[in-house]
mmCIF file with all atom_site columns, C-alpha atoms in Angstrom:
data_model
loop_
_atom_site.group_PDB
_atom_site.id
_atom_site.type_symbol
_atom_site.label_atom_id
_atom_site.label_alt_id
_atom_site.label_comp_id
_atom_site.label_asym_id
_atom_site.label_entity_id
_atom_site.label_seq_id
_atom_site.pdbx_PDB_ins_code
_atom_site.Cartn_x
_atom_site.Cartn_y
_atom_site.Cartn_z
_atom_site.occupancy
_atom_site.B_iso_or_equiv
_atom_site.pdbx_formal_charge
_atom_site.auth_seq_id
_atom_site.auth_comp_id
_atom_site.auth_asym_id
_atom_site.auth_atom_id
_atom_site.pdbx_PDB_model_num
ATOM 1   C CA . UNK A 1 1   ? -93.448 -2.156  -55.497 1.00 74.00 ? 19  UNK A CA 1
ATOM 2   C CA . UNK A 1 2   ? -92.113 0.449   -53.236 1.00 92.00 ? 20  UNK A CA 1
ATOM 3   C CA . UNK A 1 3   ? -88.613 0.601   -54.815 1.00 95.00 ? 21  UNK A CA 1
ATOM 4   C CA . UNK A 1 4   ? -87.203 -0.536  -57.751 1.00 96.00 ? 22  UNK A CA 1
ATOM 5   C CA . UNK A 1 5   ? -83.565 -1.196  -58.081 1.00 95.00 ? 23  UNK A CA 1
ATOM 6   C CA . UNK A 1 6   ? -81.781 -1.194  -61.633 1.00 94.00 ? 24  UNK A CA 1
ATOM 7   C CA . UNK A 1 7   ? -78.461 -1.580  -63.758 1.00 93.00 ? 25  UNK A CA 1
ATOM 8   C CA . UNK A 1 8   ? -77.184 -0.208  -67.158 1.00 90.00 ? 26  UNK A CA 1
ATOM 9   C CA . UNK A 1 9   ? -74.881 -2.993  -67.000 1.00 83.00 ? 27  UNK A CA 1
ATOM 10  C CA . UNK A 1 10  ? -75.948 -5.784  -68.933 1.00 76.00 ? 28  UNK A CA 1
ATOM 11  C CA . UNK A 1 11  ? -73.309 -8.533  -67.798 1.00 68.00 ? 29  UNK A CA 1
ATOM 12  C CA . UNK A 1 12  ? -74.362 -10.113 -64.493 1.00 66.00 ? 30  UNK A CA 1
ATOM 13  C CA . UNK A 1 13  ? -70.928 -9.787  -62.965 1.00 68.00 ? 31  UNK A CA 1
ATOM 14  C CA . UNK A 1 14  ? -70.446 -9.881  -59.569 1.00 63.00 ? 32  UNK A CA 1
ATOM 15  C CA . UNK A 1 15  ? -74.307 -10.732 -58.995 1.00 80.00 ? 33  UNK A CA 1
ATOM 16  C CA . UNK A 1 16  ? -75.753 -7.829  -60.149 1.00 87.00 ? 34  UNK A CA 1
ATOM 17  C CA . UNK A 1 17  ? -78.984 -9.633  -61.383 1.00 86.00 ? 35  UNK A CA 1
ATOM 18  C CA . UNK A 1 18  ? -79.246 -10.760 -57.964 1.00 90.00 ? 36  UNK A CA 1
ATOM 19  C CA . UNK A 1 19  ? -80.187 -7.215  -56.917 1.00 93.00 ? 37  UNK A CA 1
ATOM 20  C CA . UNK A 1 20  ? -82.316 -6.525  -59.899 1.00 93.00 ? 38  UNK A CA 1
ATOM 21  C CA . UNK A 1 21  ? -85.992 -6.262  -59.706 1.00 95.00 ? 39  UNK A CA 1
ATOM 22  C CA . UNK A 1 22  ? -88.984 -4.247  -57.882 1.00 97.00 ? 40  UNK A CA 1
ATOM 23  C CA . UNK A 1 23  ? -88.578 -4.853  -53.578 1.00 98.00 ? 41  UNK A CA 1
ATOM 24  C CA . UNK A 1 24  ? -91.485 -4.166  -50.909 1.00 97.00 ? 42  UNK A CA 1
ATOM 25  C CA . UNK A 1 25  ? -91.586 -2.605  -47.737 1.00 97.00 ? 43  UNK A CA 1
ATOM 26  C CA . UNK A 1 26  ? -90.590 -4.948  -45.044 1.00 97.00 ? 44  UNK A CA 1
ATOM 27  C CA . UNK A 1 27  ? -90.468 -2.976  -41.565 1.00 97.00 ? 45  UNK A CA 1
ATOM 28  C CA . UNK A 1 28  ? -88.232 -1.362  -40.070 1.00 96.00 ? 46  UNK A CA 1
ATOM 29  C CA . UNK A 1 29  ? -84.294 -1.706  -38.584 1.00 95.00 ? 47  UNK A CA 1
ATOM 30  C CA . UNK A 1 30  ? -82.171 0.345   -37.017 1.00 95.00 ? 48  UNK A CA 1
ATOM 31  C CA . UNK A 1 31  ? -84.699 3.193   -37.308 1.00 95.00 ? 49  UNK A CA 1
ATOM 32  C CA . UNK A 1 32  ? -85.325 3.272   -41.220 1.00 96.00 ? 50  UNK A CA 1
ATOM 33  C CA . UNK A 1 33  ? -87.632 1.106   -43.598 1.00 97.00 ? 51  UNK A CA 1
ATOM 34  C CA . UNK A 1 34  ? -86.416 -2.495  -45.112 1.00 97.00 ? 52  UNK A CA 1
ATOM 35  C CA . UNK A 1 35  ? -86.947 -3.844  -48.536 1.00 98.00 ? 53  UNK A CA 1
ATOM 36  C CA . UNK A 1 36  ? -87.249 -7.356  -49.376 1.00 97.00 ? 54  UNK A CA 1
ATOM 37  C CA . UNK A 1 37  ? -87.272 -8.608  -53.433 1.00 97.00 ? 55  UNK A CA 1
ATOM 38  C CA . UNK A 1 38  ? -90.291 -9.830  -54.788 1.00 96.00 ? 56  UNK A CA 1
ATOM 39  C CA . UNK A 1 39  ? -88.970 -11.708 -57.418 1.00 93.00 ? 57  UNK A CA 1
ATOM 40  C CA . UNK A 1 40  ? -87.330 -15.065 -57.288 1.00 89.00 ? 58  UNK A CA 1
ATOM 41  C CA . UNK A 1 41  ? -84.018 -15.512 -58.497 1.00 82.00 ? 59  UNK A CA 1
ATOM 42  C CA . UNK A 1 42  ? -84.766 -19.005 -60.938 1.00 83.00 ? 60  UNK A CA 1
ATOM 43  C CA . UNK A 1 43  ? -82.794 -21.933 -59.694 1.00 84.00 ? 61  UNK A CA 1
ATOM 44  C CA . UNK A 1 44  ? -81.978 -20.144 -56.351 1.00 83.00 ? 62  UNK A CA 1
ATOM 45  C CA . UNK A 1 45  ? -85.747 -19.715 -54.898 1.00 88.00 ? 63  UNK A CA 1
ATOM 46  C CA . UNK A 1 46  ? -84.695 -19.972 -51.284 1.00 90.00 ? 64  UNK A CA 1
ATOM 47  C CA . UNK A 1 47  ? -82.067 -16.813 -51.332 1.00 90.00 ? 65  UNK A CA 1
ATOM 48  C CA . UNK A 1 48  ? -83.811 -13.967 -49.935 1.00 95.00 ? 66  UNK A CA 1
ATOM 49  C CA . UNK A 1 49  ? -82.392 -10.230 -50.937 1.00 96.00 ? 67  UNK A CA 1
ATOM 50  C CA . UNK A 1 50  ? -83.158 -7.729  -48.391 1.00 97.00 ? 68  UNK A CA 1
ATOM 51  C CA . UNK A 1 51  ? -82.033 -3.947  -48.997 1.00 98.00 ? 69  UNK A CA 1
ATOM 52  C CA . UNK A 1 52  ? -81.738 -2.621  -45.432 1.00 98.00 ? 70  UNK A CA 1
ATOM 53  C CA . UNK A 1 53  ? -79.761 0.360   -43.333 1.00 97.00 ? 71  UNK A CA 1
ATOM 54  C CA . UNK A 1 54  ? -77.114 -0.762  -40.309 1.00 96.00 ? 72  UNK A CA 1
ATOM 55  C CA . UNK A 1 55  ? -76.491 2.005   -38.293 1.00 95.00 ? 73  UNK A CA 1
ATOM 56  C CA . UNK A 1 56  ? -72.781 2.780   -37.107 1.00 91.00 ? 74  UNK A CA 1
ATOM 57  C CA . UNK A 1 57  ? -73.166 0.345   -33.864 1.00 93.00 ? 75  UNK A CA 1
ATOM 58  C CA . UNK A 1 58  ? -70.641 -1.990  -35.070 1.00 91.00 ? 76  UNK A CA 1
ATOM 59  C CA . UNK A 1 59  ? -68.074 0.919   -36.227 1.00 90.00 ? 77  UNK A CA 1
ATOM 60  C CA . UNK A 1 60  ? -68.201 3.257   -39.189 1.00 88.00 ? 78  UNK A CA 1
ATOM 61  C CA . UNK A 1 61  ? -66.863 0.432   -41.972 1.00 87.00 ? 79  UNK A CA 1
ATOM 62  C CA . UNK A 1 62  ? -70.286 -1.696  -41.152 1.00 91.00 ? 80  UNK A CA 1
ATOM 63  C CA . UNK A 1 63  ? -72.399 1.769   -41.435 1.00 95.00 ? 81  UNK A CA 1
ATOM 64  C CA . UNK A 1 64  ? -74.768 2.466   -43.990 1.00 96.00 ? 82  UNK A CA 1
ATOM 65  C CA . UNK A 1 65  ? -77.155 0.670   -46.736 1.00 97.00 ? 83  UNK A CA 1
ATOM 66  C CA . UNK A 1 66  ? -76.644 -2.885  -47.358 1.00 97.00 ? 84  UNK A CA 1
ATOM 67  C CA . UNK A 1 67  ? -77.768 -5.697  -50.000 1.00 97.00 ? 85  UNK A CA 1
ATOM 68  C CA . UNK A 1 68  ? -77.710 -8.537  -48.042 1.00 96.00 ? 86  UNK A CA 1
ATOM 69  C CA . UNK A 1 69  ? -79.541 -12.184 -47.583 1.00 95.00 ? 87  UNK A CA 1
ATOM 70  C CA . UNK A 1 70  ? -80.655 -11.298 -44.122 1.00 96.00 ? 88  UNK A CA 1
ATOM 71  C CA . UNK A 1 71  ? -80.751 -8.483  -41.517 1.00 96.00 ? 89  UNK A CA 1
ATOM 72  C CA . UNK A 1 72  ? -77.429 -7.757  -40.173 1.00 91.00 ? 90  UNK A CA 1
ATOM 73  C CA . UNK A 1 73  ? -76.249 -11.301 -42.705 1.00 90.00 ? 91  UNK A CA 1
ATOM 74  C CA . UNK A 1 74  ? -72.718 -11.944 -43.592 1.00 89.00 ? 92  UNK A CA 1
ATOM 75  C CA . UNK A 1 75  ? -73.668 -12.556 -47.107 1.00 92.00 ? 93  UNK A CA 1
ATOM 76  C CA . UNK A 1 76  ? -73.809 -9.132  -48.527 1.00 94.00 ? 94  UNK A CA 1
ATOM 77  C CA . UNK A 1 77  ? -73.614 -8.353  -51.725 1.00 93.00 ? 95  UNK A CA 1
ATOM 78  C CA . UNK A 1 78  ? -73.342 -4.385  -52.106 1.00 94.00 ? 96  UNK A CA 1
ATOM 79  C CA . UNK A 1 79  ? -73.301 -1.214  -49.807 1.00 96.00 ? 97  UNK A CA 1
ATOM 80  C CA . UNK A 1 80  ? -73.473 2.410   -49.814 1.00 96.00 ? 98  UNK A CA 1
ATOM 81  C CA . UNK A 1 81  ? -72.083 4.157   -46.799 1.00 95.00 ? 99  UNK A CA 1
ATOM 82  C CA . UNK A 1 82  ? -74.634 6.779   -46.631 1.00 95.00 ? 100 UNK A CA 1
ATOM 83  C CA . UNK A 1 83  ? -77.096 7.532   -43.629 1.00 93.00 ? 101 UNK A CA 1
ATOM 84  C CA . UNK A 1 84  ? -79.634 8.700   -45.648 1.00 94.00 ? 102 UNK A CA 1
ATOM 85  C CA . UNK A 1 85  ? -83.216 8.204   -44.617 1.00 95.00 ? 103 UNK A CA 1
ATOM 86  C CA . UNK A 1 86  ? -83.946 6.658   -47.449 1.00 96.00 ? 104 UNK A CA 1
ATOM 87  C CA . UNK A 1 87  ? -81.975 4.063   -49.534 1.00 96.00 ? 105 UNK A CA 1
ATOM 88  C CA . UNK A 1 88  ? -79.544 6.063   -51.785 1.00 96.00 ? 106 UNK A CA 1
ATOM 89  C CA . UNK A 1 89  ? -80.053 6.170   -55.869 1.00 96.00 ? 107 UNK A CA 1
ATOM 90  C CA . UNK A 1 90  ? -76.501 6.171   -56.532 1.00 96.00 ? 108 UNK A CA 1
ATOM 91  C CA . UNK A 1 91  ? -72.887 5.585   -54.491 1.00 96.00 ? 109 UNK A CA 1
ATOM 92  C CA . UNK A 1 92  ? -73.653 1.666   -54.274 1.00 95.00 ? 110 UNK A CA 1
ATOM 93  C CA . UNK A 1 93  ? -70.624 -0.099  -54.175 1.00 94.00 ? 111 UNK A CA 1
ATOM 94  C CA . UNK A 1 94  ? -69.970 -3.556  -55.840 1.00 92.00 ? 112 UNK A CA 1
ATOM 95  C CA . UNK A 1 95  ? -68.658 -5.997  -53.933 1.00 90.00 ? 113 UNK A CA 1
ATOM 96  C CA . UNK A 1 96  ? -69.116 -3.984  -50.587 1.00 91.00 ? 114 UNK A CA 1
ATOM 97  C CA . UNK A 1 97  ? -65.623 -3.538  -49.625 1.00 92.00 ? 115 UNK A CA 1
ATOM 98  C CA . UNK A 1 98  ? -65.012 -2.071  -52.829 1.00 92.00 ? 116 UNK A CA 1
ATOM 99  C CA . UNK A 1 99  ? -62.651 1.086   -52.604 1.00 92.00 ? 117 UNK A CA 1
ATOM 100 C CA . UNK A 1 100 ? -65.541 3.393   -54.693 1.00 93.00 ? 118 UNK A CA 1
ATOM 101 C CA . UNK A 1 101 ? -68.948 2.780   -56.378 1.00 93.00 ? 119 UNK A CA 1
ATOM 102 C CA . UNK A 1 102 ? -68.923 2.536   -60.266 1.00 90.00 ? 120 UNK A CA 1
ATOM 103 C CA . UNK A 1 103 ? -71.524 5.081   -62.008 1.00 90.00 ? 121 UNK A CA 1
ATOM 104 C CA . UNK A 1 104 ? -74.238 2.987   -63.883 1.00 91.00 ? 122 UNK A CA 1
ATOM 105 C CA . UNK A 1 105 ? -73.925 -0.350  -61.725 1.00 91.00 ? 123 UNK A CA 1
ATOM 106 C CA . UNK A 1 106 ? -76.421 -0.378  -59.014 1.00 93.00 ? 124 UNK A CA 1
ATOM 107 C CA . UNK A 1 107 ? -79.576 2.381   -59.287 1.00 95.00 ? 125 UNK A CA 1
ATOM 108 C CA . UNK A 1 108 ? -82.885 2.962   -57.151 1.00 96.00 ? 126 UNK A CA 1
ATOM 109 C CA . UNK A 1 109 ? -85.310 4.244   -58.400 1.00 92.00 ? 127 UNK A CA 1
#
């Protein structure tokens, strides 16, 4: 795999075993690498997880590395408002709108 994303949490609150697992290079959008999951979620084999970076096009709140079911998706599960060329290890933020990122929730590693 080309990233690996993991949690010291062992709860699966607010999806975070939807996130879990190893994720391969993709391609590229909005000039840095995508991710997709390799493993299926069991009972919910059709929902994609893509880890991918949304530059600042649609305003500064919608910048920055995303968790979502698609490319530019509604669904989105996390997001770290970094514009790092590379997916951040830490500053994830659970749900995305969350006011600040809790230390131990969401790693890549």
């Amino acid at each position: 795999p080309a990233i690996l994303v993991v949690s010291k949490v062992e709860s699966d609150r607010i999806g975070i075993k939807t996130l879990v697992g190893a994720y391969s290079l993709k391609g590229t959008n909005h000039g840095r690498r995508y991710y997709q999951k390799i493993q299926k979620l069991p009972g919910h084999e059709h929902v994609n997880v893509f880890l991918y970076y949304w530059d600042a096009r649609d305003g500064p709140d919608f910048s920055g590395w995303w968790f979502g079911d698609q490319l530019g998706g509604t669904q989105v599960w996390a997001r770290c408002p970094s514009d790092e060329a590379q997916p951040p290890r830490v500053g994830w933020r659970i749900p995305w709108d969350s006011p600040n990122a809790e230390p131990g929730l969401l790693m890549i590693e």
